[in-house]
Amino acid sequence: MSAPDSPAHFHALLQLRGRTAAWPAAAAAAAAQKYIFEGKHEDAVPAALHSLRFRMSVHGLSSVELVPAYLLLAEASLGLGRIVQAEEYLSQAQWTVLKSAECCHATHSLLHRNLGLLYMAKENYEEARYHLANDIYFASCAFGTEHIRTSGGYFYLANIFYGLKNLDLADTLYTKVSEIWNKYLNNHYQVLSQARTQQVDLLGRQFETDTGLDEAQEAEAIQILTSILKIRESTSDKAPQKTIFVLKILFMLYYLMVNSSKAKEYAMRALDLAKEQQLSVHEQNTIQDLLNLTSAEEAHPITW
């Protein structure tokens, strides 16, 4: 493969996505990250390359501003099973960070997260744990230990322990990730669901809301939470409340994304499981309230 800054290489890839030529670096990077979280790694490559090319033209060939683009290319390469190529991008990112005195905690976090993913792909779990621990440390310094931006490090670390059959530790970390997302989404949900309900009652139409996340972060939330849900569902007969907890978080996410059909789907699954496992009437009624909320909105579609 040609070097990432090869004009011929860039031109060929950008031709595949001609519209990317007009994207600023940030928009291209956001699109690449969204593709990665959606598992569309091939589509992520042209967008990430455009971001890298744009950053090179603005900041030069050795700026720390290039690091996010290198990391996106590394993550996309890992998703495509191109480990050697991912290592090359990560080596370039690591070298750039080492030479810079201006690298922020958030960038250090992303570098270590991607190095953790690389070593997970190489099945070197000791090294992967080291880098993910550093990811969590730097993310905590930048955003706090209970922030959604930190939760990804906990999630990938949990995946390692789950794969190694250390189920108790994996369970603890998956619970922590779920609680972080629950707290974040619930803060939005409590305010916005009330506002939307009032708008439906008063005007006969929905109140536009959002999650407070960009598209890439929404895709990350979906990827993380649905992954945890699959694991919870495999043991739902032993711990149904943990499964219902994640289903309710996904309900909130899709509700705030103004996707009533998906929100209703997760609420229905939660209610069915609660009835199947004969959980308390209070728990069943709480979930029924969620269904009632989506039903009310379906009866009053957006009219503007």
Coordinates of C-alpha atoms in Angstrom, one line a residue:
M1 CA 0.0 0.0 0.0
S2 CA 1.2 3.5 -0.8
A3 CA 2.3 5.8 2.0
P4 CA -0.6 7.7 3.6
D5 CA 0.7 11.0 2.3
S6 CA 1.2 9.7 -1.3
P7 CA -0.7 12.1 -3.7
A8 CA -1.6 9.2 -5.9
H9 CA -2.9 7.1 -3.0
F10 CA -5.0 10.0 -1.7
H11 CA -6.4 10.9 -5.2
A12 CA -7.4 7.3 -5.9
L13 CA -9.2 6.9 -2.6
L14 CA -10.9 10.3 -2.6
Q15 CA -12.2 9.5 -6.1
L16 CA -14.2 6.7 -4.4
R17 CA -15.9 9.4 -2.3
G18 CA -15.7 12.5 -4.4
R19 CA -17.9 14.5 -2.1
T20 CA -15.3 14.2 0.7
A21 CA -13.1 16.7 -1.1
A22 CA -15.3 19.5 0.2
W23 CA -15.4 18.2 3.8
P24 CA -13.4 20.1 6.4
A25 CA -11.1 17.8 8.5
A26 CA -13.4 17.7 11.5
A27 CA -16.4 16.7 9.5
A28 CA -14.4 14.0 7.7
A29 CA -13.1 12.7 11.0
A30 CA -16.6 12.6 12.5
A31 CA -17.9 10.7 9.5
A32 CA -15.0 8.2 9.7
Q33 CA -15.6 7.7 13.4
K34 CA -19.3 7.1 12.8
Y35 CA -18.6 4.5 10.1
I36 CA -16.2 2.7 12.4
F37 CA -18.7 2.5 15.2
E38 CA -21.2 1.2 12.7
G39 CA -18.8 -1.5 11.5
K40 CA -18.4 0.1 8.1
H41 CA -14.6 0.1 8.2
E42 CA -14.1 0.3 4.4
D43 CA -16.2 3.4 4.2
A44 CA -14.2 5.0 7.1
V45 CA -10.9 4.9 5.2
P46 CA -11.5 7.6 2.6
A47 CA -13.0 10.0 5.2
A48 CA -10.1 9.4 7.6
L49 CA -7.5 9.9 4.7
H50 CA -9.2 13.1 3.7
S51 CA -9.0 14.3 7.3
L52 CA -5.3 13.4 7.4
R53 CA -4.6 15.1 4.1
F54 CA -6.4 18.3 5.2
R55 CA -4.6 18.4 8.5
M56 CA -1.2 17.9 6.8
S57 CA -1.9 20.8 4.4
V58 CA -2.8 23.1 7.3
H59 CA -0.5 22.0 10.1
G60 CA 2.5 20.3 8.4
L61 CA 3.8 16.8 8.4
S62 CA 4.8 16.4 12.0
S63 CA 2.1 18.3 13.9
V64 CA 0.2 16.6 16.8
E65 CA -2.9 17.7 15.0
L66 CA -2.4 14.7 12.7
V67 CA -2.7 12.2 15.5
P68 CA -6.6 11.8 15.5
A69 CA -6.5 11.0 11.8
Y70 CA -3.8 8.4 12.2
L71 CA -5.8 6.8 15.0
L72 CA -8.9 6.7 12.8
L73 CA -6.9 5.0 10.1
A74 CA -5.5 2.5 12.6
E75 CA -8.9 1.7 13.9
A76 CA -10.4 1.2 10.5
S77 CA -7.4 -1.0 9.5
L78 CA -8.0 -3.1 12.6
G79 CA -11.6 -3.5 11.6
L80 CA -10.5 -4.7 8.2
G81 CA -8.1 -7.2 9.8
R82 CA -5.0 -5.3 8.5
I83 CA -3.0 -5.5 11.6
V84 CA 0.4 -4.6 10.1
Q85 CA -1.1 -1.5 8.5
A86 CA -2.7 -0.5 11.8
E87 CA 0.6 -0.9 13.5
E88 CA 2.2 1.5 11.0
Y89 CA -0.4 4.2 11.6
L90 CA -0.2 3.8 15.4
S91 CA 3.6 4.0 15.3
Q92 CA 3.4 7.2 13.4
A93 CA 0.8 8.5 15.9
Q94 CA 2.9 7.4 18.9
W95 CA 6.1 9.0 17.5
T96 CA 4.2 12.3 16.8
V97 CA 2.9 12.4 20.4
L98 CA 6.3 11.6 21.8
K99 CA 7.8 14.6 19.9
S100 CA 5.1 17.0 21.0
A101 CA 5.0 18.9 24.2
E102 CA 1.4 20.1 23.5
C103 CA -0.5 16.8 23.4
C104 CA -3.7 16.9 25.5
H105 CA -5.0 14.2 27.9
A106 CA -7.8 13.4 25.4
T107 CA -5.4 12.6 22.6
H108 CA -3.2 10.5 25.0
S109 CA -6.4 8.6 25.9
L110 CA -7.3 7.9 22.3
L111 CA -3.8 6.8 21.5
H112 CA -3.7 4.3 24.3
R113 CA -7.2 3.1 23.5
N114 CA -6.2 2.2 19.9
L115 CA -3.0 0.6 21.1
G116 CA -5.1 -1.5 23.5
L117 CA -7.3 -2.5 20.5
L118 CA -4.2 -3.4 18.5
Y119 CA -2.9 -5.7 21.2
M120 CA -6.3 -7.2 21.7
A121 CA -6.3 -8.1 18.0
K122 CA -2.8 -9.6 18.5
E123 CA -4.1 -11.5 21.5
N124 CA -1.5 -9.9 23.7
Y125 CA -3.9 -9.2 26.6
E126 CA -1.3 -8.2 29.1
E127 CA -0.1 -5.3 26.9
A128 CA -3.7 -4.5 25.9
R129 CA -4.7 -4.2 29.6
Y130 CA -1.7 -1.8 30.2
H131 CA -2.8 0.5 27.4
L132 CA -6.5 0.5 28.3
A133 CA -5.6 1.3 31.9
N134 CA -3.7 4.3 30.5
D135 CA -6.6 5.2 28.3
I136 CA -8.9 5.3 31.4
Y137 CA -6.3 7.3 33.3
F138 CA -5.9 10.0 30.6
A139 CA -9.7 10.1 29.8
S140 CA -10.4 10.5 33.6
C141 CA -7.9 13.4 33.7
A142 CA -9.6 15.0 30.7
F143 CA -13.3 14.3 31.4
G144 CA -13.7 12.6 34.8
T145 CA -14.0 8.9 35.8
E146 CA -17.8 8.8 35.3
H147 CA -17.9 10.5 31.8
I148 CA -19.2 8.8 28.7
R149 CA -15.9 9.6 27.0
T150 CA -14.1 7.5 29.6
S151 CA -16.6 4.6 29.4
G152 CA -15.1 3.2 26.2
G153 CA -11.9 2.3 28.1
Y154 CA -13.9 0.4 30.7
F155 CA -15.9 -1.3 27.9
Y156 CA -12.9 -2.7 26.1
L157 CA -11.2 -3.7 29.3
A158 CA -14.4 -5.6 30.2
N159 CA -14.3 -7.3 26.8
I160 CA -10.8 -8.6 27.6
F161 CA -11.8 -10.0 31.0
Y162 CA -15.0 -11.5 29.4
G163 CA -12.9 -13.2 26.7
L164 CA -10.5 -14.6 29.4
K165 CA -13.5 -16.0 31.4
N166 CA -12.9 -13.6 34.3
L167 CA -16.7 -13.1 34.4
D168 CA -17.0 -11.3 37.8
L169 CA -14.6 -8.6 36.8
A170 CA -16.1 -8.3 33.3
D171 CA -19.6 -8.0 34.9
T172 CA -18.4 -5.2 37.2
L173 CA -17.0 -3.2 34.3
Y174 CA -20.0 -3.8 32.1
T175 CA -22.2 -2.6 34.9
K176 CA -20.1 0.5 35.3
V177 CA -20.3 1.3 31.6
S178 CA -24.1 0.8 31.7
E179 CA -24.4 3.1 34.8
I180 CA -22.4 5.8 33.1
W181 CA -24.6 5.8 30.0
N182 CA -27.8 5.5 32.1
K183 CA -26.9 8.6 34.2
Y184 CA -26.0 10.6 31.1
L185 CA -29.1 9.7 29.1
N186 CA -31.5 9.8 32.1
N187 CA -30.4 13.4 32.8
H188 CA -31.6 14.3 29.3
Y189 CA -34.6 12.0 29.3
Q190 CA -36.1 13.4 32.5
V191 CA -36.0 17.0 31.2
L192 CA -36.8 16.4 27.6
S193 CA -39.5 13.7 28.0
Q194 CA -41.5 16.1 30.2
A195 CA -41.1 18.9 27.7
R196 CA -42.1 16.7 24.8
T197 CA -45.1 15.3 26.7
Q198 CA -46.3 18.9 27.4
Q199 CA -45.8 19.8 23.8
V200 CA -47.9 16.9 22.6
D201 CA -50.6 17.7 25.1
L202 CA -50.7 21.4 24.3
L203 CA -50.0 21.5 20.6
G204 CA -50.9 18.0 19.4
R205 CA -47.4 17.5 18.0
Q206 CA -44.0 16.2 19.1
F207 CA -41.3 18.3 20.7
E208 CA -38.0 18.0 18.8
T209 CA -35.2 16.8 21.1
D210 CA -31.8 15.2 20.8
T211 CA -29.3 13.3 22.9
G212 CA -26.7 16.0 23.3
L213 CA -24.4 13.7 21.3
D214 CA -23.0 14.0 17.8
E215 CA -23.7 11.2 15.2
A216 CA -20.4 9.4 16.0
Q217 CA -21.1 9.4 19.7
E218 CA -24.7 8.1 19.1
A219 CA -23.2 5.3 17.0
E220 CA -20.7 4.6 19.8
A221 CA -23.5 4.4 22.3
I222 CA -25.5 2.0 20.2
Q223 CA -22.4 -0.2 19.6
I224 CA -21.4 -0.4 23.3
L225 CA -24.9 -0.8 24.7
T226 CA -26.1 -3.4 22.2
S227 CA -22.8 -5.4 22.8
I228 CA -23.5 -5.4 26.5
L229 CA -27.1 -6.3 25.9
K230 CA -26.1 -9.4 23.9
I231 CA -23.9 -10.5 26.9
R232 CA -26.6 -9.8 29.4
E233 CA -29.2 -11.7 27.4
S234 CA -27.0 -14.8 27.4
T235 CA -27.5 -14.9 31.2
S236 CA -30.9 -13.2 31.4
D237 CA -32.4 -16.2 33.3
K238 CA -29.9 -15.6 36.1
A239 CA -29.9 -11.8 36.2
P240 CA -32.9 -10.5 34.3
Q241 CA -32.8 -7.1 36.0
K242 CA -29.4 -6.4 34.5
T243 CA -30.8 -7.2 31.1
I244 CA -33.8 -5.0 31.6
F245 CA -31.5 -2.2 32.9
V246 CA -29.7 -2.2 29.5
L247 CA -32.9 -2.4 27.6
K248 CA -34.3 0.6 29.4
I249 CA -31.0 2.6 28.6
L250 CA -31.4 1.7 24.9
F251 CA -35.1 2.8 25.1
M252 CA -33.9 6.2 26.4
L253 CA -31.2 6.5 23.8
Y254 CA -33.6 5.9 20.9
Y255 CA -36.4 8.0 22.5
L256 CA -34.0 10.9 22.6
M257 CA -32.9 10.2 19.1
V258 CA -36.6 10.6 18.2
N259 CA -36.8 7.0 16.9
S260 CA -40.1 5.9 18.5
S261 CA -40.2 2.5 16.8
K262 CA -36.8 1.4 18.1
A263 CA -37.6 2.8 21.6
K264 CA -40.9 0.9 21.6
E265 CA -39.1 -2.3 20.5
Y266 CA -36.7 -2.2 23.5
A267 CA -39.4 -1.3 25.9
M268 CA -41.5 -4.2 24.7
R269 CA -38.5 -6.6 25.1
A270 CA -38.0 -5.3 28.6
L271 CA -41.7 -5.8 29.5
D272 CA -41.8 -9.3 28.0
L273 CA -38.7 -10.3 30.0
A274 CA -40.1 -8.8 33.2
K275 CA -43.3 -10.8 32.8
E276 CA -41.5 -14.0 31.8
Q277 CA -39.3 -13.7 34.9
Q278 CA -42.2 -12.7 37.1
L279 CA -40.6 -9.5 38.3
S280 CA -42.5 -7.1 40.6
V281 CA -45.7 -5.4 39.5
H282 CA -43.9 -2.1 40.1
E283 CA -41.1 -3.0 37.7
Q284 CA -43.7 -4.0 35.0
N285 CA -45.7 -0.9 35.5
T286 CA -42.6 1.3 35.2
I287 CA -41.8 -0.3 31.8
Q288 CA -45.4 0.0 30.7
D289 CA -45.2 3.7 31.3
L290 CA -42.3 3.8 28.8
L291 CA -44.5 2.0 26.3
N292 CA -47.4 4.4 26.9
L293 CA -45.0 7.3 26.2
T294 CA -44.0 6.0 22.8
S295 CA -47.7 5.2 22.0
A296 CA -48.7 8.7 22.8
E297 CA -46.1 10.0 20.4
E298 CA -47.0 7.7 17.6
A299 CA -50.6 9.0 17.9
H300 CA -49.2 12.6 17.4
P301 CA -46.6 12.6 14.6
I302 CA -44.5 15.7 13.9
T303 CA -46.5 18.2 11.9
W304 CA -43.9 20.8 11.0

